[in-house]
Amino acid sequence: MMKYSSGIVALISIGLIIYGFTLLETNELVAHKCIGFGTVGIFFIAMPLFLIRVSKGKKVKDYMLNEENIRKMQGKHLEKTKDQ
């Protein structure tokens, strides 16, 4: 269920945004509410659900930018000086 929940919320949110733009000429207040709820649905519900699903089981340390990972990206070996 978690696999499809972010997609379903995203589709509903996009539908609300499209419905809001089609309703803009006749009922402006409801149109702005639909557009707003659709935007909130995408950015505050669908995106976090997607990120939680995709990042499950991954180490955050591997994606942090620290000196060791910078040296790995540059292809240099990590050498310790005598001060460390």
Coordinates of C-alpha atoms in Angstrom, one line a residue:
M1 CA 0.0 0.0 0.0
M2 CA 2.9 2.4 0.8
K3 CA 4.2 1.8 -2.7
Y4 CA 1.1 3.3 -4.4
S5 CA 0.1 5.9 -1.8
S6 CA 2.4 8.6 -2.9
G7 CA 1.3 8.2 -6.5
I8 CA -2.3 8.2 -5.6
V9 CA -1.9 11.4 -3.5
A10 CA 0.1 13.0 -6.4
L11 CA -2.6 12.2 -8.9
I12 CA -5.4 13.5 -6.7
S13 CA -3.4 16.7 -6.1
I14 CA -2.7 17.2 -9.8
G15 CA -6.4 16.7 -10.4
L16 CA -7.3 19.3 -7.8
I17 CA -4.9 21.8 -9.4
I18 CA -6.4 21.2 -12.9
Y19 CA -9.9 21.4 -11.5
G20 CA -9.0 24.6 -9.8
F21 CA -7.7 26.2 -13.0
T22 CA -10.8 25.1 -14.9
L23 CA -13.1 26.6 -12.2
L24 CA -11.2 29.8 -12.0
E25 CA -13.5 31.7 -14.3
T26 CA -16.8 30.8 -12.5
N27 CA -16.0 30.5 -8.8
E28 CA -12.7 32.1 -7.9
L29 CA -12.7 31.4 -4.2
V30 CA -13.3 27.6 -4.6
A31 CA -10.7 27.6 -7.4
H32 CA -8.0 29.1 -5.3
K33 CA -8.8 26.6 -2.5
C34 CA -8.5 23.7 -4.9
I35 CA -5.2 24.9 -6.3
G36 CA -3.9 25.5 -2.8
F37 CA -5.0 22.0 -1.5
G38 CA -3.5 20.4 -4.5
T39 CA -0.2 22.2 -4.0
V40 CA -0.1 21.3 -0.3
G41 CA -0.9 17.7 -1.2
I42 CA 2.0 17.4 -3.6
F43 CA 4.7 19.1 -1.4
F44 CA 3.7 18.2 2.1
I45 CA 2.1 14.7 1.6
A46 CA 3.1 13.0 -1.6
M47 CA 6.8 14.2 -1.6
P48 CA 7.6 13.0 2.0
L49 CA 5.8 9.7 1.4
F50 CA 7.9 9.2 -1.8
L51 CA 11.1 10.1 0.0
I52 CA 10.4 7.8 2.9
R53 CA 9.7 4.9 0.5
V54 CA 12.8 5.5 -1.6
S55 CA 15.2 6.0 1.2
K56 CA 14.2 3.0 3.3
G57 CA 17.2 0.9 4.1
K58 CA 19.8 3.4 3.0
K59 CA 22.5 4.9 5.2
V60 CA 22.3 8.7 5.5
K61 CA 26.0 8.8 6.3
D62 CA 26.8 7.7 2.7
Y63 CA 25.1 10.8 1.3
M64 CA 26.5 13.4 3.7
L65 CA 29.2 15.7 2.4
N66 CA 32.2 15.2 4.8
E67 CA 35.9 15.1 4.2
E68 CA 36.0 11.4 3.7
N69 CA 33.3 11.4 1.0
I70 CA 34.9 14.4 -0.7
R71 CA 38.2 12.6 -1.0
K72 CA 36.3 9.5 -2.4
M73 CA 34.7 11.6 -5.1
Q74 CA 38.0 13.2 -6.0
G75 CA 39.6 9.7 -6.2
K76 CA 42.2 10.5 -3.5
H77 CA 43.1 8.1 -0.7
L78 CA 42.4 9.3 2.9
E79 CA 45.8 9.9 4.4
K80 CA 46.1 10.7 8.1
T81 CA 48.7 13.3 9.1
K82 CA 50.6 13.0 12.3
D83 CA 48.5 15.7 13.9
Q84 CA 45.4 13.4 13.8

